[in-house]
Structure formats: C-alpha cells, structure tokens
PDB file of C-alpha atoms in Angstrom:
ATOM      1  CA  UNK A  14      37.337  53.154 -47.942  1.00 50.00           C
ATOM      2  CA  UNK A  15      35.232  49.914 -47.920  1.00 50.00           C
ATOM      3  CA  UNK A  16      37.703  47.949 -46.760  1.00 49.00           C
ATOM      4  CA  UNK A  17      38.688  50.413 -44.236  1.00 45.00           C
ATOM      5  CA  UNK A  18      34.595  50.388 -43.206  1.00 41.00           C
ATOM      6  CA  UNK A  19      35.080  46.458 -42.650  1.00 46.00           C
ATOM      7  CA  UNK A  20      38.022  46.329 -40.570  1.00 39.00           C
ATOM      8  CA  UNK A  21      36.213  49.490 -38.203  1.00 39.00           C
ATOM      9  CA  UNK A  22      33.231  47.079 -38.026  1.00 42.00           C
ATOM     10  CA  UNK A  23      35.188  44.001 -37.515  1.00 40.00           C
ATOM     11  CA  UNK A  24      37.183  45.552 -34.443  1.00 42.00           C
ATOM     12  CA  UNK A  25      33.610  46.697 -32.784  1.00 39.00           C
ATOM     13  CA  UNK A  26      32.548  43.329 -32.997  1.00 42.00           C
ATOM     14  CA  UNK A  27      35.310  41.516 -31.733  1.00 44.00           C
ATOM     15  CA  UNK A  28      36.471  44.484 -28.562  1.00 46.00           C
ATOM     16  CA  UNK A  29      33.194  45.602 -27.423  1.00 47.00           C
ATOM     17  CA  UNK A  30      31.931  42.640 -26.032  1.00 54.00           C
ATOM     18  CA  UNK A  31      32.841  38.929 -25.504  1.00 68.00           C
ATOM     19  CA  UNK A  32      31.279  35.684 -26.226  1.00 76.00           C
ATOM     20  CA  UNK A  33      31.753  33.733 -23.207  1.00 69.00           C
ATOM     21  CA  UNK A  34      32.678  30.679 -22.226  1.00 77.00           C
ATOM     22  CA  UNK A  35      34.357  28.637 -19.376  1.00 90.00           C
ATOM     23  CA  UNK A  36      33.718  29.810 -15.576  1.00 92.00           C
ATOM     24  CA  UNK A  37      32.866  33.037 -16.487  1.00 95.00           C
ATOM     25  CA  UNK A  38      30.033  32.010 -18.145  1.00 97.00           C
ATOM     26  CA  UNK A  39      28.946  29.710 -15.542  1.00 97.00           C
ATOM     27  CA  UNK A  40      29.268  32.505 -12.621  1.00 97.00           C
ATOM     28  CA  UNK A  41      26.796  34.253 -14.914  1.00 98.00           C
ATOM     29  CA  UNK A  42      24.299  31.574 -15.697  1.00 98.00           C
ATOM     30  CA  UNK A  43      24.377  30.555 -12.183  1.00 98.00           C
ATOM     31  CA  UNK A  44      23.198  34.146 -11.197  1.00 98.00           C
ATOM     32  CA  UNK A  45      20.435  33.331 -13.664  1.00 98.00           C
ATOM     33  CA  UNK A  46      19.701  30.231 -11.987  1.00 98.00           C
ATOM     34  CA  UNK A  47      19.300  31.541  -9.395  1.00 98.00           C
ATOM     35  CA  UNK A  48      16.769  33.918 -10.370  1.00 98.00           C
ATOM     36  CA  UNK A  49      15.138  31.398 -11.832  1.00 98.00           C
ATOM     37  CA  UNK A  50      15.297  29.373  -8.139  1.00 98.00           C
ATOM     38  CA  UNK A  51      14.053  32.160  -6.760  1.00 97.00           C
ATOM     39  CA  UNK A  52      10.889  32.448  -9.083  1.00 96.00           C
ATOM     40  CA  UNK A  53      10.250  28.405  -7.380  1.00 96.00           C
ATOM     41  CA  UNK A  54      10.916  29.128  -4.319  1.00 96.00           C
ATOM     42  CA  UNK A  55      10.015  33.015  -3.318  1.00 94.00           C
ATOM     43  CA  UNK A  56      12.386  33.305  -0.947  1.00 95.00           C
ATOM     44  CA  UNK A  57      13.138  36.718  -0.979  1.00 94.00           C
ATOM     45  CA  UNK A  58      17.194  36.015   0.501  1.00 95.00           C
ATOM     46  CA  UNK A  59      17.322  33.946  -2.281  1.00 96.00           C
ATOM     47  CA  UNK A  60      16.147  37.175  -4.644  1.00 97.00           C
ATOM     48  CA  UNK A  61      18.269  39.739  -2.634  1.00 96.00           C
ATOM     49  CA  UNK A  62      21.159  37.764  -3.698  1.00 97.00           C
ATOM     50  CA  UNK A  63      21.250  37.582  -7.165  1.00 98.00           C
ATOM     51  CA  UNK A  64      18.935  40.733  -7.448  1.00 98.00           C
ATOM     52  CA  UNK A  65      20.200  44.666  -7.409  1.00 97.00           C
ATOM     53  CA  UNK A  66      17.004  46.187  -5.921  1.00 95.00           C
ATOM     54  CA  UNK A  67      17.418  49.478  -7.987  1.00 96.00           C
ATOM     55  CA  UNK A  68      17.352  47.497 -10.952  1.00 97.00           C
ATOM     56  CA  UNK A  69      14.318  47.478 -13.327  1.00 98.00           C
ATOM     57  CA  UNK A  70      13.096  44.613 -15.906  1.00 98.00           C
ATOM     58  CA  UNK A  71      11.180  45.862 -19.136  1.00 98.00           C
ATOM     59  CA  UNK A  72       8.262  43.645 -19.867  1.00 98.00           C
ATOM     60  CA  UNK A  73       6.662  43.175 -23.784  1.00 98.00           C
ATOM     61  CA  UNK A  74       3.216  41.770 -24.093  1.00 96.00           C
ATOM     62  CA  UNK A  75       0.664  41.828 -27.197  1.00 92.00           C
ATOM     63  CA  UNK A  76      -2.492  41.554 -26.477  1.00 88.00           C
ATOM     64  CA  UNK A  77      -5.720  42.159 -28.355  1.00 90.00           C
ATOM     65  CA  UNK A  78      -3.013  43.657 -30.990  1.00 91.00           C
ATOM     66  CA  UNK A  79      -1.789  46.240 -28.692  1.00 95.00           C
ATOM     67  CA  UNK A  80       2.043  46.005 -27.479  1.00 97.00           C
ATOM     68  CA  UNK A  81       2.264  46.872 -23.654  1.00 96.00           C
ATOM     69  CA  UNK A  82       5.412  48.070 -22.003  1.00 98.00           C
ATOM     70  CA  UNK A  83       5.431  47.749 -18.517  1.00 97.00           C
ATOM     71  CA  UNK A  84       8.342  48.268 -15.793  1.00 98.00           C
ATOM     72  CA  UNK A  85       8.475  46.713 -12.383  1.00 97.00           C
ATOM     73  CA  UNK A  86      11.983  47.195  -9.809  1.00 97.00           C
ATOM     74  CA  UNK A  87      13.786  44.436  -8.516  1.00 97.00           C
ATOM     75  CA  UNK A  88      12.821  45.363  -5.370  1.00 97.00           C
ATOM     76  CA  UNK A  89       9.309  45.218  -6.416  1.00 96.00           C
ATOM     77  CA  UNK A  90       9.798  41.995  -8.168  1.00 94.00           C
ATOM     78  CA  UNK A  91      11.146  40.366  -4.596  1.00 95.00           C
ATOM     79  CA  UNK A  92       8.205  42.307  -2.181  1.00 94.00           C
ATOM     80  CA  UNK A  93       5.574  40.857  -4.399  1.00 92.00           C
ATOM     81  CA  UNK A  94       6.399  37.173  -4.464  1.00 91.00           C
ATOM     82  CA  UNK A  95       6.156  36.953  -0.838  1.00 86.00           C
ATOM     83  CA  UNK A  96       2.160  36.648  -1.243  1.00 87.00           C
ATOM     84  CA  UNK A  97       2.447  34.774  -4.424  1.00 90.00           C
ATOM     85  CA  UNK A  98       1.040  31.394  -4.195  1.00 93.00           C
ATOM     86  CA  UNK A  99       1.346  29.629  -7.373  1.00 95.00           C
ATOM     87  CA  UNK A 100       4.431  27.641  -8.177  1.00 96.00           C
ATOM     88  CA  UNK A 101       6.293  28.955 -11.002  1.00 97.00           C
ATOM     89  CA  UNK A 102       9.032  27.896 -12.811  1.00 98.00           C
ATOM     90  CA  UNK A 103      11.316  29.132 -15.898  1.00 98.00           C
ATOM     91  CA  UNK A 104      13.849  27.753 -17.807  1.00 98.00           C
ATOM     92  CA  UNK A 105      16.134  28.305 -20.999  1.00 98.00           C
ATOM     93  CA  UNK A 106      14.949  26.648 -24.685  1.00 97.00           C
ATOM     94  CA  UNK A 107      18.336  26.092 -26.475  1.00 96.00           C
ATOM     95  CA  UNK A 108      21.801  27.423 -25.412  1.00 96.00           C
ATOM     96  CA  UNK A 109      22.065  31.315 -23.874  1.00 98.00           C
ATOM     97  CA  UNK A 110      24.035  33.999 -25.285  1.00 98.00           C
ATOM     98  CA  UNK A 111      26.026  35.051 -22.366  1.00 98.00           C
ATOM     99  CA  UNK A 112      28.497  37.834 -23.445  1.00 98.00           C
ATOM    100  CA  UNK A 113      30.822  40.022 -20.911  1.00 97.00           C
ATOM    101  CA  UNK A 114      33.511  42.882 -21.041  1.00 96.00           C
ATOM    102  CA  UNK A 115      35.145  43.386 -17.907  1.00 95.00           C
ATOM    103  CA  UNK A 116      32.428  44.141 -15.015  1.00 97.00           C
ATOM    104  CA  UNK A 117      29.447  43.966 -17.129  1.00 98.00           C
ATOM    105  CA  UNK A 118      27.175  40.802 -18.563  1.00 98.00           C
ATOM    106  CA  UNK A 119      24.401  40.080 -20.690  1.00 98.00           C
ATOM    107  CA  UNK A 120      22.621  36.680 -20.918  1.00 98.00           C
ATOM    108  CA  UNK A 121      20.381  36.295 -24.319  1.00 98.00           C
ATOM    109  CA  UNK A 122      17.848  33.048 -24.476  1.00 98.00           C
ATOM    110  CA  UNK A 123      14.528  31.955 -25.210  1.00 98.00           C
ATOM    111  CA  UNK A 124      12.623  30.747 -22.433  1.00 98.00           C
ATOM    112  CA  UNK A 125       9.647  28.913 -21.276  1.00 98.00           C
ATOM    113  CA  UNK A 126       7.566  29.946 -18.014  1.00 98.00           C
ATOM    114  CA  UNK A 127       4.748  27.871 -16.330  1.00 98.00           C
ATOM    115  CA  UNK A 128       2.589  28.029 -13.605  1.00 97.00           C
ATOM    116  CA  UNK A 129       1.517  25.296 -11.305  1.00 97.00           C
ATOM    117  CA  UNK A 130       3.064  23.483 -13.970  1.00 97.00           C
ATOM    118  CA  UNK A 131       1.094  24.348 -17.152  1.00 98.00           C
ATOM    119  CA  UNK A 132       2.723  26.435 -19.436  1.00 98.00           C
ATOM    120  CA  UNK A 133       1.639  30.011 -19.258  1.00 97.00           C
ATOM    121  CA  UNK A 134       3.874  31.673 -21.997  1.00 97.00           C
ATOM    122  CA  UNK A 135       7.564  31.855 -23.433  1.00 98.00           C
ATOM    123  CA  UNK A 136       9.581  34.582 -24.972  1.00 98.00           C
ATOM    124  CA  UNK A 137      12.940  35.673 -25.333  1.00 98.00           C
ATOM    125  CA  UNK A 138      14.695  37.202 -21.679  1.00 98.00           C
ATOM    126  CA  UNK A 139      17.506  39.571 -21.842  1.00 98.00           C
ATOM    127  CA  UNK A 140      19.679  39.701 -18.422  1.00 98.00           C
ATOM    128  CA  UNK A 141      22.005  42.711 -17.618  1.00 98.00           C
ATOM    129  CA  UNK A 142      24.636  41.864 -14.938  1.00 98.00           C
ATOM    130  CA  UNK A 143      27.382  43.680 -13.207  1.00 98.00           C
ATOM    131  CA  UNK A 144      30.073  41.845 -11.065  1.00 98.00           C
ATOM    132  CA  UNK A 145      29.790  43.631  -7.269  1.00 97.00           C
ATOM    133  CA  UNK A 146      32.129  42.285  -4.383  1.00 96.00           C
ATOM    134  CA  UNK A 147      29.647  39.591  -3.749  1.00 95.00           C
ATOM    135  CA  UNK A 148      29.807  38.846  -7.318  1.00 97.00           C
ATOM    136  CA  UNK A 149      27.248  39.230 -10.347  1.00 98.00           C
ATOM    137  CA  UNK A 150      24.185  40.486  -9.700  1.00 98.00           C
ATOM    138  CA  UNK A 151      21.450  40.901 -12.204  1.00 98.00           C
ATOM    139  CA  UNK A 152      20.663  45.081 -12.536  1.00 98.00           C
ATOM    140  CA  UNK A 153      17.488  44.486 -14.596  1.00 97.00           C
ATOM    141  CA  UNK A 154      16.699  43.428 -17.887  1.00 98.00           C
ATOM    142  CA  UNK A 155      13.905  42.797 -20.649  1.00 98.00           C
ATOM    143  CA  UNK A 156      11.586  40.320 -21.294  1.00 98.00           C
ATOM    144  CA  UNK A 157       8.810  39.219 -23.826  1.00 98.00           C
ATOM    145  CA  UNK A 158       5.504  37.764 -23.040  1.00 97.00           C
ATOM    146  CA  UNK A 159       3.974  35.296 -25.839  1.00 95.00           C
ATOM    147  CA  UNK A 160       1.085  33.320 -25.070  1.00 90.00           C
TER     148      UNK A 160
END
C-alpha cells in the first residue's frame, strides 16, 4: 500500500504541472516583464496587453500585527496608474518558478519593488497565466507586501 501511495504521489507531481524551461518559459516571463514595464511606464496599452481585465490580484500585508487581504481587478490596476506619478519599478530576487500544463502558467519568485527609486517593500508574487490567441496573458495573481 505504501509503495502504491508513492508512485500515486509521484505521478501527481510529475503530470499535473511542468517545470519549464526553453521558449516557453521565456513567452511567460516576458508577459511578466512586461507587467513589470508597465508598472515603469503606466502606459495603459502596455497593461491591456499583458493584462486580462477580469482578472483579480490578491494582495497580503501585515501591519500593526494585523494581516490585510485586499483585491483590486486588472482593469482597476491599469485605470489607476494613469494618475500615478511616482516611478515604480519591480523586479525578480533569484530565479522564478515558472511552471505550465497546456494553456495555463504560473510564475513563482521573490521580488523587490521601489518607488522613485527607494525601496518600498519585497515579497513573494505569484502570476496566473493563460495562453489567448494573442498569447499569455496574466488572469490575476497574489502578492505579499513586506516592509
């Protein structure tokens, strides 16, 4: 039975997602990127491409010893940094996770974020993708805040 239990849990692992490499994972990462080149820029064409505006990110902060959750759309995200003024930029620490199964992606990294270039906080982003006809598109996502 135990051995039976390991080769269940070994065939999860290995079939339900993918650790990627090669172009896929650079299709996906560049997606990223370009969220990220968004954030610098706030050009909201730039954010309608790489964004699915129904899609939501999940944000994690601790403050005062309280966790807050908070949600925002994508289409939020890109209305709102049309009046921002501060230049902001984020970037990976170390190498991302980036797994995919067919039509589907997730990108897994720590990350740093500053603004006007001090850094504000870093954290840990999770990016959900799905490939569309244009190609991937991030559908939302998580995020945590740590200052």
């Amino acid at each position: 039975m135990r051995n039976a239990l390991i080769l269940v849990g070994f065939w999860l692992l290995t079939s339900c997602a993918t650790v990627t490499g090669g172009s896929e994972r650079q299709a996906v990462l560049g997606t990223v990127q370009g969220f990220f080149d968004f954030l610098a820029t706030r050009d909201p064409e730039l954010g309608a491409k790489v964004l699915l505006p129904e899609g939501v990110f999940v944000t994690v902060r601790e403050s005062n010893g309280k966790r807050r959750v908070g949600t925002f759309t994508n289409a939020q995200s890109i209305a709102r940094m049309r009046d921002q003024t501060q230049q902001m930029r984020e970037a990976f620490v170390g190498d991302p996770l980036v797994m995919v199964e067919g039509n589907v992606a997730m990108v897994w990294a720590r990350y740093v974020f500053e603004i006007d270039g001090q850094l504000s906080h870093t954290g840990v982003d999770v990016f959900n993708l799905v490939r569309t006809e244009a190609g991937w598109k991030i559908c939302g996502g998580a995020y945590t805040v740590i200052r």
